[in-house]
mmCIF file with all atom_site columns, C-alpha atoms in Angstrom:
data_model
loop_
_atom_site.group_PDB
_atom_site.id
_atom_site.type_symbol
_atom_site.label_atom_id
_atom_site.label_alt_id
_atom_site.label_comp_id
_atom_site.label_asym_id
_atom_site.label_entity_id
_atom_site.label_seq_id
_atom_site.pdbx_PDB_ins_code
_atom_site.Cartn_x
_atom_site.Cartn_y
_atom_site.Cartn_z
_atom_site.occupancy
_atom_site.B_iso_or_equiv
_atom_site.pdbx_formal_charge
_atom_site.auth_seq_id
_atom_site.auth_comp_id
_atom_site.auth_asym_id
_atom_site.auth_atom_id
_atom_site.pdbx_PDB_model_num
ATOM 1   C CA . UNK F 1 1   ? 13.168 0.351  -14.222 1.00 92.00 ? 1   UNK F CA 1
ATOM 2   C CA . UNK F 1 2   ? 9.979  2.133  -15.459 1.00 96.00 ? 2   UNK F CA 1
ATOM 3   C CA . UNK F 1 3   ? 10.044 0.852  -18.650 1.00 95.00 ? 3   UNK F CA 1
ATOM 4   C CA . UNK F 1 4   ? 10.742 -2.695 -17.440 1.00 92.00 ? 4   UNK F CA 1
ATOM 5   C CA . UNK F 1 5   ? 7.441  -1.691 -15.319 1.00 95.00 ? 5   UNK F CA 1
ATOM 6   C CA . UNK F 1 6   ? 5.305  -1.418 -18.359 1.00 96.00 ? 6   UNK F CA 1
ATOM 7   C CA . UNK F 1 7   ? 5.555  1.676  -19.179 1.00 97.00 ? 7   UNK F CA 1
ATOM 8   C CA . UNK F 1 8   ? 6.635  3.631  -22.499 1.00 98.00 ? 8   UNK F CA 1
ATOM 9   C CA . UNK F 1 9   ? 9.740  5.496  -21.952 1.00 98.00 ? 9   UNK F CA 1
ATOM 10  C CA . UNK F 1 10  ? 11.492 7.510  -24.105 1.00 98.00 ? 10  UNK F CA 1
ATOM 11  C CA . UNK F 1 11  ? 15.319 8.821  -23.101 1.00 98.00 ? 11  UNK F CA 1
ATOM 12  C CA . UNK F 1 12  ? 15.896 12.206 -25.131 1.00 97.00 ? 12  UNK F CA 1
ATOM 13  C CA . UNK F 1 13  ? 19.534 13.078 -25.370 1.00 96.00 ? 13  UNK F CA 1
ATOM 14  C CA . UNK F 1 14  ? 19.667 17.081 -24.817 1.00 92.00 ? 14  UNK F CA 1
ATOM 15  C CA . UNK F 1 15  ? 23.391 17.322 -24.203 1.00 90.00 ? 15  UNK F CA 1
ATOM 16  C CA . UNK F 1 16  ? 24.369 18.602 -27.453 1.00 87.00 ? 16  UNK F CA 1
ATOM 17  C CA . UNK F 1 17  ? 27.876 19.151 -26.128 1.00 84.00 ? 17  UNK F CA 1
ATOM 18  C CA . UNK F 1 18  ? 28.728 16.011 -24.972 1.00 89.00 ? 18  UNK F CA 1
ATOM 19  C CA . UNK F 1 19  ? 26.113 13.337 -26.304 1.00 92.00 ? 19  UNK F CA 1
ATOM 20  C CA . UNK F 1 20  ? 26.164 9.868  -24.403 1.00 94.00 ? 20  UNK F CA 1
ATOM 21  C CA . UNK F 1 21  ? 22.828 8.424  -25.105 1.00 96.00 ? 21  UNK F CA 1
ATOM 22  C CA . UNK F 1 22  ? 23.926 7.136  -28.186 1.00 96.00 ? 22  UNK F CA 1
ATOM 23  C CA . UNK F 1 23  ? 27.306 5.262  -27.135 1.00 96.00 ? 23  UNK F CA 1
ATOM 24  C CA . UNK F 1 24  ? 25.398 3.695  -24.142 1.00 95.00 ? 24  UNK F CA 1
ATOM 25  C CA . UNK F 1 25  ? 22.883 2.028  -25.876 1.00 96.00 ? 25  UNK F CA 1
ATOM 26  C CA . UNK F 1 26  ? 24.810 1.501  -29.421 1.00 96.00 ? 26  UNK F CA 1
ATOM 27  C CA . UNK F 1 27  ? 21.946 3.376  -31.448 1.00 97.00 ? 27  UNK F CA 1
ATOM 28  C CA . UNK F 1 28  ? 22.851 5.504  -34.405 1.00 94.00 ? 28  UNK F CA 1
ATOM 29  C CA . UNK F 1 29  ? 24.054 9.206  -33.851 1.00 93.00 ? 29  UNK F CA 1
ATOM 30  C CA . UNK F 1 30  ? 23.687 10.409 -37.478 1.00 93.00 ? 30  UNK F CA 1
ATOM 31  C CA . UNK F 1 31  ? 20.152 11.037 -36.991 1.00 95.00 ? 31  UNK F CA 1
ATOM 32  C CA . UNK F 1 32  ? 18.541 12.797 -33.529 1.00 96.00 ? 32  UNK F CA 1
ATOM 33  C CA . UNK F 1 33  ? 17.157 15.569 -32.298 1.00 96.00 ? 33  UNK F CA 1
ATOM 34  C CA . UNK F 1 34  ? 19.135 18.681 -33.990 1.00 94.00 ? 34  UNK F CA 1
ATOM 35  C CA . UNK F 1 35  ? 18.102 16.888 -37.239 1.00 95.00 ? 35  UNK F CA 1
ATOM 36  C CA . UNK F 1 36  ? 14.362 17.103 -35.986 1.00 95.00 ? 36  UNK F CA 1
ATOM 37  C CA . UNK F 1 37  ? 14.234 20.487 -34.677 1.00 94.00 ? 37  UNK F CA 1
ATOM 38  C CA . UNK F 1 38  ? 16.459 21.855 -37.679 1.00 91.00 ? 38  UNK F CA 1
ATOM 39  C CA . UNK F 1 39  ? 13.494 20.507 -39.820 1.00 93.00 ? 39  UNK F CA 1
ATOM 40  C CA . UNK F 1 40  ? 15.900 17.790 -41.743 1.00 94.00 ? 40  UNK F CA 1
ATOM 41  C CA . UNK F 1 41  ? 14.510 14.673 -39.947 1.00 95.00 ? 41  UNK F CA 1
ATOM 42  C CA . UNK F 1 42  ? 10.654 13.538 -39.205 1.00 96.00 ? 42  UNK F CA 1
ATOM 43  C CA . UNK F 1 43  ? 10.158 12.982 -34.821 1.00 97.00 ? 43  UNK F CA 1
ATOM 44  C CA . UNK F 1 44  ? 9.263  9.379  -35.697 1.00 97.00 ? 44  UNK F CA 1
ATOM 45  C CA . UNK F 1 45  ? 12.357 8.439  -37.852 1.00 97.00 ? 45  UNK F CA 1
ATOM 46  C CA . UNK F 1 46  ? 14.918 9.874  -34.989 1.00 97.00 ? 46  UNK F CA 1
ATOM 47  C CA . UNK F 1 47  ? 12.630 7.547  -31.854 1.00 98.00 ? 47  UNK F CA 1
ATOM 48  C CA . UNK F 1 48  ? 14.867 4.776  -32.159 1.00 98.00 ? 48  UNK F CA 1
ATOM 49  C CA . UNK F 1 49  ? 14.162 1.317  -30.257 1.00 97.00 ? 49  UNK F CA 1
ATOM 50  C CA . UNK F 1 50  ? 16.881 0.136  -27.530 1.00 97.00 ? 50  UNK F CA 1
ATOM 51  C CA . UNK F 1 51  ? 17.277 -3.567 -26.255 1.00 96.00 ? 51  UNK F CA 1
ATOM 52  C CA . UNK F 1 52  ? 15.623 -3.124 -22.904 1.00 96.00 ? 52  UNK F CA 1
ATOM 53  C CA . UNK F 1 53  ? 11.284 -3.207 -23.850 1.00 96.00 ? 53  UNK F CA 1
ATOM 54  C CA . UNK F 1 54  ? 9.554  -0.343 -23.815 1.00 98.00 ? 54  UNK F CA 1
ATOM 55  C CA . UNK F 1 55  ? 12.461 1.767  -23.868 1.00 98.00 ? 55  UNK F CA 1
ATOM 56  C CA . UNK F 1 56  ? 12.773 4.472  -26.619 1.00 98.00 ? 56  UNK F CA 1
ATOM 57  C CA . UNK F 1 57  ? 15.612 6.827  -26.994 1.00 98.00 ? 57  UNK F CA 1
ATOM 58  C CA . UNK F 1 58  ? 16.039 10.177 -29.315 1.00 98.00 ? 58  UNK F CA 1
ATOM 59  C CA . UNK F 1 59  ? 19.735 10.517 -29.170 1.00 97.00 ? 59  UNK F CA 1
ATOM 60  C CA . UNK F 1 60  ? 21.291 14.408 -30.074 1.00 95.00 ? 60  UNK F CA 1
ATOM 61  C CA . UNK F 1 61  ? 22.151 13.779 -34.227 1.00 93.00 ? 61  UNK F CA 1
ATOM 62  C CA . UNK F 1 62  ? 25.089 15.584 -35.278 1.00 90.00 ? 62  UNK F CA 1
ATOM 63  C CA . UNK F 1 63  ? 26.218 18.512 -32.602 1.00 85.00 ? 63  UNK F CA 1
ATOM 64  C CA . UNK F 1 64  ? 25.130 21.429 -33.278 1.00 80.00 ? 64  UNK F CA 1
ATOM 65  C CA . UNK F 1 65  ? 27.141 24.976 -33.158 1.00 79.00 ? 65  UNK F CA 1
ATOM 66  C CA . UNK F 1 66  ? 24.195 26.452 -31.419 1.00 78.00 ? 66  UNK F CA 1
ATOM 67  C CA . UNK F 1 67  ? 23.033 24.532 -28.559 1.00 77.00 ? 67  UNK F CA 1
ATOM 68  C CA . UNK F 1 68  ? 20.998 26.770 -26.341 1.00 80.00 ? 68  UNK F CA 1
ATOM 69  C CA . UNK F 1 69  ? 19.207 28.516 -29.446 1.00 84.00 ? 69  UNK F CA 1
ATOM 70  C CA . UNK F 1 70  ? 17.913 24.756 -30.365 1.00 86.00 ? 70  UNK F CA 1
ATOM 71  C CA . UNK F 1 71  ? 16.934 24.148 -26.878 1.00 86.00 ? 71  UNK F CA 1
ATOM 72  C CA . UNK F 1 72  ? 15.203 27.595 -26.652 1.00 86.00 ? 72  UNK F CA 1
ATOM 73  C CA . UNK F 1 73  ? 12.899 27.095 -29.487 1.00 89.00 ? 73  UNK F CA 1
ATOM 74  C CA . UNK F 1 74  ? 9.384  26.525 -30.316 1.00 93.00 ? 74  UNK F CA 1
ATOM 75  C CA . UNK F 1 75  ? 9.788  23.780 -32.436 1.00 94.00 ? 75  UNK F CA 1
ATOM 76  C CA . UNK F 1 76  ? 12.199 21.809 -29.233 1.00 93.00 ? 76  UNK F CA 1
ATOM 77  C CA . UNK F 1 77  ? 8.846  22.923 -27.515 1.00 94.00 ? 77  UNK F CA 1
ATOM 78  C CA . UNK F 1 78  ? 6.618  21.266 -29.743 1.00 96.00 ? 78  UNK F CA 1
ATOM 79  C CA . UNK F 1 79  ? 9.007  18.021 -30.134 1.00 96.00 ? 79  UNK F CA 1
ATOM 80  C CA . UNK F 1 80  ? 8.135  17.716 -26.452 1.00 96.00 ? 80  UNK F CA 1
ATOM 81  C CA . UNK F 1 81  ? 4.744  17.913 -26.612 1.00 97.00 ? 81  UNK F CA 1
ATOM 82  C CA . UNK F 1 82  ? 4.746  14.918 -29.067 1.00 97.00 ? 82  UNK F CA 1
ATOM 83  C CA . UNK F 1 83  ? 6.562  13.248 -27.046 1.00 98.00 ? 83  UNK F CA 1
ATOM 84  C CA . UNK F 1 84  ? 4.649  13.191 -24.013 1.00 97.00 ? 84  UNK F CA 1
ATOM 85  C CA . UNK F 1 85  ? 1.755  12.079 -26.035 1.00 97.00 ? 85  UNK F CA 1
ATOM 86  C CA . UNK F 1 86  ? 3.150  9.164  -27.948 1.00 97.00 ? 86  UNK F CA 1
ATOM 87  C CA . UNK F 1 87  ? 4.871  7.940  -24.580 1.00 98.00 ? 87  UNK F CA 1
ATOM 88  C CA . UNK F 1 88  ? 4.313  7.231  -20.545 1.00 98.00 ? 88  UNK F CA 1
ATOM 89  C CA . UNK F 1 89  ? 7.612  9.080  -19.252 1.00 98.00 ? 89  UNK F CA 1
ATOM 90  C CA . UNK F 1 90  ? 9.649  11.280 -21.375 1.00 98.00 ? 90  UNK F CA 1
ATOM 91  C CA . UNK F 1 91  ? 13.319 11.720 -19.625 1.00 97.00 ? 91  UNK F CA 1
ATOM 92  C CA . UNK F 1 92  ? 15.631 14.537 -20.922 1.00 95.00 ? 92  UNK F CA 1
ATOM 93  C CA . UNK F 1 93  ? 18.908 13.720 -20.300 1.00 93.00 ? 93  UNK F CA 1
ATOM 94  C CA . UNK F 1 94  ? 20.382 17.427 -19.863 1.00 87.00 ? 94  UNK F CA 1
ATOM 95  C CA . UNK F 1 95  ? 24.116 19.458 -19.468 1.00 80.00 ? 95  UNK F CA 1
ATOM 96  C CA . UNK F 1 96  ? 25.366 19.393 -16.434 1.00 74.00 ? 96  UNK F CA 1
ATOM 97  C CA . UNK F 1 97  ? 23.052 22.406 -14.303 1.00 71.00 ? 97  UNK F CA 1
ATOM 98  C CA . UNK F 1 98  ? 25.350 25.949 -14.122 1.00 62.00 ? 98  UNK F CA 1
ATOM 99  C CA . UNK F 1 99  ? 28.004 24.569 -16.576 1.00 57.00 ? 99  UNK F CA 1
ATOM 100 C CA . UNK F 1 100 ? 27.174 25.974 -19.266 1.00 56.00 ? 100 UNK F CA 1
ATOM 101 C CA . UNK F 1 101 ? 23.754 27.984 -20.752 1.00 55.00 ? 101 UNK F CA 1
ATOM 102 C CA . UNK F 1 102 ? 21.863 24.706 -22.525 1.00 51.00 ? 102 UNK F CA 1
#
């Protein structure tokens, strides 16, 4: 509903144990966010466009073995940042909270 407001959204897919961004809006899951932070991937190749205007997702890439050390770096820190500057509303979609350490 924001982004149907007007506003530039963009979804970031932070479960990196059980990734659904990328089934629910039929985007590629090759290429995401453990691509970006491991330094394989550029932050503007992984933004992908979804059918509903104005909404951007980052879905999670390929899973990685280390979840919370991704999540608990400077670069993830930085990918943020960018975020938040390119777009109106950045929403992390997270782990479920006290399920696991992500």
């Amino acid at each position: 509903s924001i982004s149907q407001s007007g506003r530039r959204v963009c979804l970031v897919d932070c479960d990196f144990r059980r990734p659904r961004v990328a089934k629910i809006f039929g985007l590629r899951e090759d290429l995401g966010l453990v691509q970006v932070i491991g330094g394989k991937a550029e932050l503007e190749d992984a933004i992908q466009t979804t059918t509903i205007e104005n909404l951007y997702a980052v879905t999670c890439g390929r899973r990685p073995g280390n979840p919370a050390e991704l999540l608990a770096s400077e670069r993830f820190n930085q990918l943020l940042a960018e975020l938040r500057e390119k777009f109106d509303f950045v929403i992390v979609d997270t782990p479920p909270i006290l399920v696991v350490s992500d």
